[in-house]
Amino acid sequence: MLEIRNLHVKIADEDKTILNDLNLTVHDGEVAAIMGPNGSGKSTLSYVIAGKEDYEILDGEILLDGQNILEMEADARAAAGLFLAFQYPLEIPGVATMTFLKAAMNAQRRTRGEDELQPAAFIKAVNAAADQLAISKDMLKRALNVGFSGGEKKRMEILQMALLQPKMCILDETDSGLDIDALKIVSEGVNRLRAKDRSFLVITHYQRLLDHIVPDTVHVMARGQIVKSGGKELALELEKNGYRDYASAA
Amino acid sequence: MNAPVTNLKTAAEAELARLFASQEPAHLAALREEAFRRFDAVGLPHRRIEAWHYTDLRAMMRHAAPLAPAPSVDQTPCPWSLVNDEAEFHFVDGRLVGAPPLPKGVRFTSLGDIPEKVAASLNKGVDLSGDVVTSLNTAFLTDALLIEIAPGAEVTRPLTLAFETTGATASFGRVIVLVGDGASVSLIETHRGAAGAAAQENTVVEFSLGKGASVEHVRVNAADKNTQILSTVAASVAERASYSTLSFTTGAALSRHQIFTRVHGNDARLGVRGVTLIRGTQHADTTLVTEHDALNGEGRKLFKTIVDDEARGVFQGKIIVKPHAQKTDGKMASNTLLLGEHASMHAKPELEIFADDVVCGHGATVGALDDELLFYLMSRGIGRREAEGLMIMAFAGDALEHVKHEDLREALVGLTAAWLKERA
Ligand SMILES: Nc1ncnc2c1ncn2[C@@H]1O[C@H](COP(=O)(O)OP(=O)(O)O)[C@@H](O)[C@H]1O
Ligand SMILES: [Mg+2]
């Protein structure tokens, strides 16, 4: 369960408050969607949860299964079960995709006190997950995300999510830049991972994604706050009326 | 009239003069005498000498270590082996103590065997007479090895020059490699020393490549961190020949690695690369002068320097393109990662181009690890040090990937990983 209470965040180097008294709870097994206009602070929220260091927490707390994670480094949060699928996954030249995947899986296993994966088991797991996401062997051989198309990068994010088996998954505009086929592949990948002890925070600007990943709850974010919450019908309402009503709500 | 200059010798310079005078009469006395005079006229280079501006040897070399005695056989350590199938020449304190059974097409002669022959091949391909480090090496020459690769020979087993130092003494190694027309060979050069001993090493390796010859040279400085190393690699490259050298440096308190290359035949290819990983208070200088004196030459120079703690890196690279060396295609890049808050780097790339139809360029970057990439890796559960390690390995890998011999490349990756592990 993820609980965000009274969260106030500013950019570390600037006098610019981005999140302003944000409150949000995502229960185990729940798929929560956050919708909001560009610039409302959605990516900032995802970065702050994942532990990026460019921000200063002015007030509030973020609890993952009751534990305050704000003092933890990003890697410790990941080991605790958090995963962020980036809006813009980064290219890492010179780091082979397989090397990276193995490092990530083993690092988390070590943190949890488990043995490192046997090479054969590792390769089998990667190949199985890659098949389901239509990720080619050739992509796995390249440097991480280097030269990948936008859609390939997004599928690679879901591959990582599938392999790391997090408890709390945050997807930041995973639908942006995807054509309809890729959107289906990615959505199916996410839906396969839905489980009663795994929660999702699906951030999107458009309702389209929520046709494929059907949320339990929908929250509207504007000006760094959650300004309205409801069921999946709220997404349809937003689709019809746009964000006009919320632009000045906060 | 110039006022007479009183040349006050430093303690190290005075000691070098005393050591030179104390040497046993040996081969090539006249040659050595002349070399010492050349050194003595200018003394140890200092920061007002342009090529030594960032490495003030006069200030950094406080004393001259006593000359290493001839090694006793029972003290001889096992040579260090980076790959399995190599043929290893083993040097202890600058003297050859063991030579391998030689692959076909390879011959060697040591100074003691035929002094005149070895002497005649010194300083041939590239004129090193103006280089004070080489002059010192020649003045204190105790042993020299001449390796000849027969024309057309394809030597598949790498030849290794394994240099070991055993104590806080000075040693001077010299190797000449003559590669016949159309011959090809890989040569590994390693430097290691006894733990904790402040050895002073000065080695010169001279390559001369015949037409169409091909050489891959990899040099590994893994000397003890108290060592001072002055080293020089020279290569003269004939028509259609291909010479590539990579220096891999993790060792020594003070190191100055000089690379002098001269392309004198048309259509030649040159690859000059380096990976330097330093920490603590290490000072590592890589200085390159490459001269294109023929048509259509291709030169690729790439230097990756990783500087942690308060260590200091220096890169000086000069590409000279002579007036008739048209169609020269030369690129030089020096990329530095500063890891420590007090780490520093001085990079000075230079072009001296006298031909008009050439493509030459250089670039130098100095930066820290990218925080965004670091966050991406850490957000997958990878710890900070390991994430940094992946990025540093990738950074070094840009140069290491050019090493063609697969086991050797893997060995260098392994040495990089070992360096990274010591950071953790
Ligand atoms: N590193 C940053 N420096 C300055 N302003 C930033 C930074 N990151 C985000 N912002 C600003 O914060 C606001 C929220 O951005 P973001 O979280 O990316 O919104 P969203 O994802 O909802 O489009 C925007 O006004 C954006 O310009
Ligand atoms: Mg965003």
Short mmCIF file of N, CA and C in Angstrom, two decimals, chain A residues 27-156:
data_model
loop_
_atom_site.label_atom_id
_atom_site.label_comp_id
_atom_site.label_asym_id
_atom_site.label_seq_id
_atom_site.Cartn_x
_atom_site.Cartn_y
_atom_site.Cartn_z
N HIS A 27 -4.26 1.27 -2.56
CA HIS A 27 -4.31 0.04 -1.76
C HIS A 27 -3.70 -1.13 -2.51
N ASP A 28 -3.40 -2.18 -1.77
CA ASP A 28 -2.87 -3.40 -2.39
C ASP A 28 -3.85 -3.90 -3.45
N GLY A 29 -3.31 -4.25 -4.59
CA GLY A 29 -4.14 -4.80 -5.65
C GLY A 29 -4.90 -3.77 -6.46
N GLU A 30 -4.80 -2.53 -6.04
CA GLU A 30 -5.56 -1.47 -6.71
C GLU A 30 -4.80 -0.92 -7.92
N VAL A 31 -5.55 -0.60 -8.97
CA VAL A 31 -4.96 0.15 -10.08
C VAL A 31 -5.56 1.55 -10.04
N ALA A 32 -4.69 2.50 -9.68
CA ALA A 32 -5.14 3.89 -9.60
C ALA A 32 -4.59 4.65 -10.79
N ALA A 33 -5.43 5.49 -11.37
CA ALA A 33 -4.94 6.32 -12.48
C ALA A 33 -4.84 7.75 -12.01
N ILE A 34 -3.77 8.43 -12.48
CA ILE A 34 -3.69 9.87 -12.27
C ILE A 34 -3.75 10.53 -13.63
N MET A 35 -4.69 11.43 -13.77
CA MET A 35 -4.80 12.18 -15.02
C MET A 35 -4.63 13.64 -14.70
N GLY A 36 -4.06 14.36 -15.66
CA GLY A 36 -3.89 15.78 -15.40
C GLY A 36 -3.23 16.46 -16.57
N PRO A 37 -3.42 17.76 -16.63
CA PRO A 37 -2.83 18.50 -17.76
C PRO A 37 -1.30 18.49 -17.69
N ASN A 38 -0.68 18.80 -18.79
CA ASN A 38 0.78 18.91 -18.83
C ASN A 38 1.23 19.97 -17.84
N GLY A 39 2.28 19.65 -17.14
CA GLY A 39 2.85 20.62 -16.20
C GLY A 39 2.18 20.61 -14.84
N SER A 40 1.26 19.66 -14.62
CA SER A 40 0.56 19.67 -13.33
C SER A 40 1.40 19.00 -12.22
N GLY A 41 2.50 18.36 -12.62
CA GLY A 41 3.38 17.78 -11.59
C GLY A 41 3.35 16.27 -11.54
N LYS A 42 2.81 15.61 -12.55
CA LYS A 42 2.68 14.15 -12.53
C LYS A 42 4.05 13.47 -12.52
N SER A 43 4.92 13.91 -13.44
CA SER A 43 6.25 13.28 -13.49
C SER A 43 7.04 13.59 -12.22
N THR A 44 6.89 14.81 -11.74
CA THR A 44 7.58 15.17 -10.50
C THR A 44 7.16 14.23 -9.38
N LEU A 45 5.87 13.97 -9.27
CA LEU A 45 5.38 13.06 -8.24
C LEU A 45 6.03 11.68 -8.39
N SER A 46 6.10 11.20 -9.64
CA SER A 46 6.66 9.86 -9.84
C SER A 46 8.15 9.84 -9.46
N TYR A 47 8.87 10.90 -9.80
CA TYR A 47 10.29 10.98 -9.44
C TYR A 47 10.50 11.06 -7.93
N VAL A 48 9.65 11.83 -7.28
CA VAL A 48 9.80 11.99 -5.84
C VAL A 48 9.55 10.65 -5.14
N ILE A 49 8.56 9.92 -5.62
CA ILE A 49 8.29 8.60 -5.02
C ILE A 49 9.48 7.67 -5.26
N ALA A 50 10.06 7.74 -6.47
CA ALA A 50 11.14 6.81 -6.81
C ALA A 50 12.48 7.21 -6.19
N GLY A 51 12.59 8.46 -5.71
CA GLY A 51 13.81 8.83 -5.00
C GLY A 51 14.82 9.64 -5.80
N LYS A 52 14.36 10.40 -6.78
CA LYS A 52 15.28 11.28 -7.51
C LYS A 52 15.69 12.43 -6.60
N GLU A 53 16.92 12.88 -6.79
CA GLU A 53 17.47 13.80 -5.79
C GLU A 53 17.33 15.29 -6.09
N ASP A 54 16.70 15.62 -7.20
CA ASP A 54 16.65 17.04 -7.58
C ASP A 54 15.62 17.85 -6.81
N TYR A 55 14.94 17.20 -5.90
CA TYR A 55 13.83 17.87 -5.24
C TYR A 55 14.08 18.02 -3.75
N GLU A 56 13.40 19.00 -3.18
CA GLU A 56 13.45 19.16 -1.74
C GLU A 56 12.06 18.93 -1.19
N ILE A 57 11.97 18.04 -0.22
CA ILE A 57 10.67 17.75 0.39
C ILE A 57 10.46 18.78 1.49
N LEU A 58 9.49 19.62 1.31
CA LEU A 58 9.25 20.68 2.30
C LEU A 58 8.41 20.16 3.46
N ASP A 59 7.54 19.22 3.15
CA ASP A 59 6.66 18.70 4.19
C ASP A 59 6.02 17.41 3.68
N GLY A 60 5.52 16.60 4.63
CA GLY A 60 4.74 15.44 4.25
C GLY A 60 5.54 14.15 4.29
N GLU A 61 4.85 13.06 3.98
CA GLU A 61 5.53 11.77 3.99
C GLU A 61 4.96 10.84 2.91
N ILE A 62 5.80 9.88 2.56
CA ILE A 62 5.38 8.84 1.62
C ILE A 62 5.65 7.51 2.28
N LEU A 63 4.60 6.72 2.48
CA LEU A 63 4.75 5.43 3.15
C LEU A 63 4.49 4.30 2.16
N LEU A 64 5.42 3.35 2.15
CA LEU A 64 5.21 2.14 1.36
C LEU A 64 5.04 1.01 2.37
N ASP A 65 3.87 0.41 2.38
CA ASP A 65 3.54 -0.60 3.39
C ASP A 65 3.88 -0.12 4.80
N GLY A 66 3.55 1.14 5.05
CA GLY A 66 3.71 1.69 6.39
C GLY A 66 5.08 2.25 6.69
N GLN A 67 6.04 2.02 5.79
CA GLN A 67 7.40 2.48 6.05
C GLN A 67 7.65 3.78 5.29
N ASN A 68 8.16 4.79 6.01
CA ASN A 68 8.46 6.06 5.35
C ASN A 68 9.69 5.87 4.45
N ILE A 69 9.52 6.12 3.16
CA ILE A 69 10.63 5.84 2.23
C ILE A 69 11.42 7.10 1.86
N LEU A 70 11.02 8.24 2.40
CA LEU A 70 11.65 9.49 1.94
C LEU A 70 13.14 9.58 2.27
N GLU A 71 13.58 8.88 3.30
CA GLU A 71 15.00 8.93 3.64
C GLU A 71 15.81 7.88 2.87
N MET A 72 15.13 7.03 2.13
CA MET A 72 15.85 5.93 1.46
C MET A 72 16.36 6.37 0.09
N GLU A 73 17.52 5.80 -0.33
CA GLU A 73 18.03 6.07 -1.67
C GLU A 73 17.18 5.29 -2.69
N ALA A 74 17.29 5.70 -3.92
CA ALA A 74 16.45 5.11 -4.98
C ALA A 74 16.60 3.58 -5.04
N ASP A 75 17.83 3.08 -4.87
CA ASP A 75 18.03 1.63 -4.99
C ASP A 75 17.34 0.89 -3.84
N ALA A 76 17.33 1.50 -2.66
CA ALA A 76 16.69 0.86 -1.51
C ALA A 76 15.17 0.84 -1.70
N ARG A 77 14.65 1.89 -2.30
CA ARG A 77 13.20 1.93 -2.57
C ARG A 77 12.83 0.84 -3.58
N ALA A 78 13.70 0.67 -4.58
CA ALA A 78 13.43 -0.38 -5.57
C ALA A 78 13.45 -1.74 -4.90
N ALA A 79 14.42 -1.93 -4.02
CA ALA A 79 14.50 -3.22 -3.32
C ALA A 79 13.29 -3.42 -2.42
N ALA A 80 12.71 -2.32 -1.95
CA ALA A 80 11.51 -2.41 -1.11
C ALA A 80 10.25 -2.68 -1.94
N GLY A 81 10.41 -2.68 -3.28
CA GLY A 81 9.27 -3.09 -4.10
C GLY A 81 8.71 -2.02 -5.01
N LEU A 82 9.43 -0.90 -5.12
CA LEU A 82 8.93 0.19 -5.94
C LEU A 82 9.51 0.11 -7.35
N PHE A 83 8.70 0.45 -8.33
CA PHE A 83 9.21 0.48 -9.70
C PHE A 83 8.59 1.64 -10.46
N LEU A 84 9.42 2.41 -11.15
CA LEU A 84 8.93 3.50 -11.98
C LEU A 84 9.25 3.22 -13.44
N ALA A 85 8.19 3.12 -14.26
CA ALA A 85 8.40 3.07 -15.71
C ALA A 85 8.44 4.52 -16.18
N PHE A 86 9.62 4.93 -16.69
CA PHE A 86 9.86 6.34 -16.98
C PHE A 86 9.05 6.84 -18.18
N GLN A 87 8.66 8.12 -18.09
CA GLN A 87 8.03 8.75 -19.26
C GLN A 87 9.03 8.80 -20.41
N TYR A 88 10.28 9.12 -20.09
CA TYR A 88 11.34 9.14 -21.10
C TYR A 88 12.48 8.24 -20.64
N PRO A 89 12.42 6.94 -20.95
CA PRO A 89 13.49 6.03 -20.53
C PRO A 89 14.83 6.49 -21.11
N LEU A 90 15.88 6.37 -20.30
CA LEU A 90 17.17 6.91 -20.73
C LEU A 90 17.98 5.91 -21.52
N GLU A 91 18.76 6.43 -22.44
CA GLU A 91 19.70 5.60 -23.20
C GLU A 91 21.00 5.52 -22.42
N ILE A 92 21.52 4.32 -22.26
CA ILE A 92 22.78 4.19 -21.53
C ILE A 92 23.82 3.54 -22.42
N PRO A 93 24.57 4.35 -23.15
CA PRO A 93 25.55 3.81 -24.10
C PRO A 93 26.61 2.98 -23.36
N GLY A 94 26.97 1.87 -23.98
CA GLY A 94 28.06 1.08 -23.42
C GLY A 94 27.63 0.11 -22.33
N VAL A 95 26.38 0.20 -21.87
CA VAL A 95 25.91 -0.77 -20.88
C VAL A 95 24.96 -1.73 -21.60
N ALA A 96 25.40 -2.96 -21.77
CA ALA A 96 24.59 -3.94 -22.48
C ALA A 96 23.30 -4.21 -21.72
N THR A 97 22.21 -4.36 -22.48
CA THR A 97 20.90 -4.58 -21.86
C THR A 97 20.92 -5.77 -20.90
N MET A 98 21.52 -6.87 -21.34
CA MET A 98 21.55 -8.07 -20.48
C MET A 98 22.38 -7.84 -19.22
N THR A 99 23.48 -7.13 -19.36
CA THR A 99 24.32 -6.81 -18.19
C THR A 99 23.51 -6.01 -17.18
N PHE A 100 22.78 -5.05 -17.70
CA PHE A 100 21.96 -4.19 -16.85
C PHE A 100 20.86 -4.99 -16.16
N LEU A 101 20.16 -5.82 -16.93
CA LEU A 101 19.05 -6.60 -16.34
C LEU A 101 19.56 -7.52 -15.23
N LYS A 102 20.70 -8.14 -15.51
CA LYS A 102 21.26 -9.06 -14.52
C LYS A 102 21.69 -8.30 -13.26
N ALA A 103 22.31 -7.13 -13.47
CA ALA A 103 22.75 -6.32 -12.32
C ALA A 103 21.55 -5.92 -11.48
N ALA A 104 20.46 -5.51 -12.15
CA ALA A 104 19.28 -5.07 -11.42
C ALA A 104 18.64 -6.23 -10.64
N MET A 105 18.47 -7.36 -11.33
CA MET A 105 17.80 -8.50 -10.65
C MET A 105 18.64 -9.00 -9.48
N ASN A 106 19.96 -9.10 -9.70
CA ASN A 106 20.81 -9.61 -8.63
C ASN A 106 20.95 -8.63 -7.48
N ALA A 107 20.99 -7.34 -7.80
CA ALA A 107 21.11 -6.35 -6.73
C ALA A 107 19.91 -6.45 -5.80
N GLN A 108 18.72 -6.56 -6.39
CA GLN A 108 17.53 -6.65 -5.55
C GLN A 108 17.49 -7.96 -4.76
N ARG A 109 17.95 -9.02 -5.41
CA ARG A 109 17.97 -10.31 -4.70
C ARG A 109 18.93 -10.24 -3.52
N ARG A 110 20.10 -9.66 -3.74
CA ARG A 110 21.08 -9.52 -2.66
C ARG A 110 20.50 -8.73 -1.50
N THR A 111 19.85 -7.58 -1.85
CA THR A 111 19.28 -6.75 -0.80
C THR A 111 18.25 -7.53 0.02
N ARG A 112 17.54 -8.42 -0.65
CA ARG A 112 16.53 -9.22 0.06
C ARG A 112 17.12 -10.47 0.69
N GLY A 113 18.44 -10.63 0.58
CA GLY A 113 19.10 -11.77 1.19
C GLY A 113 18.94 -13.07 0.41
N GLU A 114 18.63 -12.94 -0.89
CA GLU A 114 18.50 -14.14 -1.71
C GLU A 114 19.78 -14.39 -2.50
N ASP A 115 19.98 -15.61 -2.97
CA ASP A 115 21.14 -15.93 -3.81
C ASP A 115 21.01 -15.26 -5.17
N GLU A 116 22.17 -15.05 -5.81
CA GLU A 116 22.13 -14.52 -7.17
C GLU A 116 21.55 -15.57 -8.11
N LEU A 117 20.97 -15.10 -9.20
CA LEU A 117 20.37 -16.00 -10.18
C LEU A 117 21.44 -16.82 -10.90
N GLN A 118 21.13 -18.06 -11.19
CA GLN A 118 22.00 -18.85 -12.06
C GLN A 118 21.88 -18.29 -13.48
N PRO A 119 22.98 -18.27 -14.24
CA PRO A 119 22.93 -17.69 -15.59
C PRO A 119 21.82 -18.29 -16.46
N ALA A 120 21.63 -19.59 -16.39
CA ALA A 120 20.62 -20.22 -17.24
C ALA A 120 19.22 -19.76 -16.86
N ALA A 121 18.97 -19.68 -15.57
CA ALA A 121 17.65 -19.26 -15.09
C ALA A 121 17.39 -17.81 -15.49
N PHE A 122 18.44 -17.00 -15.40
CA PHE A 122 18.33 -15.59 -15.78
C PHE A 122 17.93 -15.46 -17.26
N ILE A 123 18.68 -16.14 -18.12
CA ILE A 123 18.43 -16.01 -19.56
C ILE A 123 17.03 -16.52 -19.91
N LYS A 124 16.64 -17.61 -19.25
CA LYS A 124 15.31 -18.16 -19.50
C LYS A 124 14.22 -17.15 -19.11
N ALA A 125 14.39 -16.53 -17.97
CA ALA A 125 13.39 -15.56 -17.50
C ALA A 125 13.31 -14.37 -18.46
N VAL A 126 14.46 -13.89 -18.90
CA VAL A 126 14.47 -12.73 -19.80
C VAL A 126 13.81 -13.10 -21.13
N ASN A 127 14.19 -14.24 -21.68
CA ASN A 127 13.64 -14.63 -22.97
C ASN A 127 12.12 -14.79 -22.91
N ALA A 128 11.63 -15.39 -21.85
CA ALA A 128 10.19 -15.59 -21.72
C ALA A 128 9.46 -14.25 -21.66
N ALA A 129 9.98 -13.34 -20.85
CA ALA A 129 9.34 -12.03 -20.72
C ALA A 129 9.44 -11.24 -22.02
N ALA A 130 10.59 -11.36 -22.69
CA ALA A 130 10.79 -10.62 -23.94
C ALA A 130 9.82 -11.10 -25.02
N ASP A 131 9.61 -12.42 -25.09
CA ASP A 131 8.67 -12.97 -26.07
C ASP A 131 7.28 -12.36 -25.91
N GLN A 132 6.84 -12.28 -24.68
CA GLN A 132 5.49 -11.76 -24.43
C GLN A 132 5.34 -10.30 -24.82
N LEU A 133 6.46 -9.58 -24.81
CA LEU A 133 6.39 -8.16 -25.13
C LEU A 133 6.90 -7.86 -26.54
N ALA A 134 7.07 -8.92 -27.33
CA ALA A 134 7.56 -8.78 -28.71
C ALA A 134 8.88 -8.01 -28.76
N ILE A 135 9.76 -8.31 -27.80
CA ILE A 135 11.09 -7.70 -27.80
C ILE A 135 12.06 -8.71 -28.42
N SER A 136 12.75 -8.27 -29.47
CA SER A 136 13.59 -9.21 -30.22
C SER A 136 14.90 -9.48 -29.50
N LYS A 137 15.51 -10.61 -29.87
CA LYS A 137 16.83 -10.96 -29.34
C LYS A 137 17.84 -9.88 -29.67
N ASP A 138 17.66 -9.30 -30.85
CA ASP A 138 18.58 -8.25 -31.28
C ASP A 138 18.55 -7.05 -30.35
N MET A 139 17.35 -6.68 -29.91
CA MET A 139 17.24 -5.56 -28.97
C MET A 139 17.96 -5.88 -27.66
N LEU A 140 17.83 -7.13 -27.23
CA LEU A 140 18.46 -7.52 -25.96
C LEU A 140 19.98 -7.48 -26.05
N LYS A 141 20.48 -7.60 -27.29
CA LYS A 141 21.93 -7.61 -27.46
C LYS A 141 22.53 -6.22 -27.45
N ARG A 142 21.70 -5.20 -27.67
CA ARG A 142 22.24 -3.85 -27.79
C ARG A 142 22.45 -3.19 -26.43
N ALA A 143 23.08 -2.02 -26.48
CA ALA A 143 23.22 -1.23 -25.26
C ALA A 143 21.83 -0.75 -24.85
N LEU A 144 21.64 -0.58 -23.56
CA LEU A 144 20.31 -0.32 -23.02
C LEU A 144 19.66 0.92 -23.65
N ASN A 145 18.54 0.67 -24.33
CA ASN A 145 17.70 1.71 -24.94
C ASN A 145 18.38 2.49 -26.06
N VAL A 146 19.65 2.18 -26.36
CA VAL A 146 20.36 2.97 -27.36
C VAL A 146 19.85 2.63 -28.76
N GLY A 147 19.34 3.63 -29.45
CA GLY A 147 18.82 3.44 -30.79
C GLY A 147 17.44 2.78 -30.80
N PHE A 148 16.83 2.58 -29.62
CA PHE A 148 15.49 2.01 -29.58
C PHE A 148 14.48 3.09 -29.99
N SER A 149 13.40 2.68 -30.63
CA SER A 149 12.32 3.63 -30.91
C SER A 149 11.59 3.92 -29.60
N GLY A 150 10.74 4.96 -29.63
CA GLY A 150 9.99 5.31 -28.44
C GLY A 150 9.19 4.13 -27.90
N GLY A 151 8.55 3.39 -28.81
CA GLY A 151 7.74 2.25 -28.40
C GLY A 151 8.59 1.12 -27.83
N GLU A 152 9.77 0.93 -28.43
CA GLU A 152 10.66 -0.13 -27.93
C GLU A 152 11.14 0.19 -26.52
N LYS A 153 11.41 1.46 -26.30
CA LYS A 153 11.85 1.86 -24.95
C LYS A 153 10.75 1.57 -23.92
N LYS A 154 9.51 1.86 -24.29
CA LYS A 154 8.41 1.65 -23.35
C LYS A 154 8.22 0.15 -23.08
N ARG A 155 8.38 -0.65 -24.12
CA ARG A 155 8.27 -2.11 -23.92
C ARG A 155 9.40 -2.61 -23.03
N MET A 156 10.59 -2.00 -23.19
CA MET A 156 11.72 -2.39 -22.36
C MET A 156 11.46 -2.06 -20.89
#
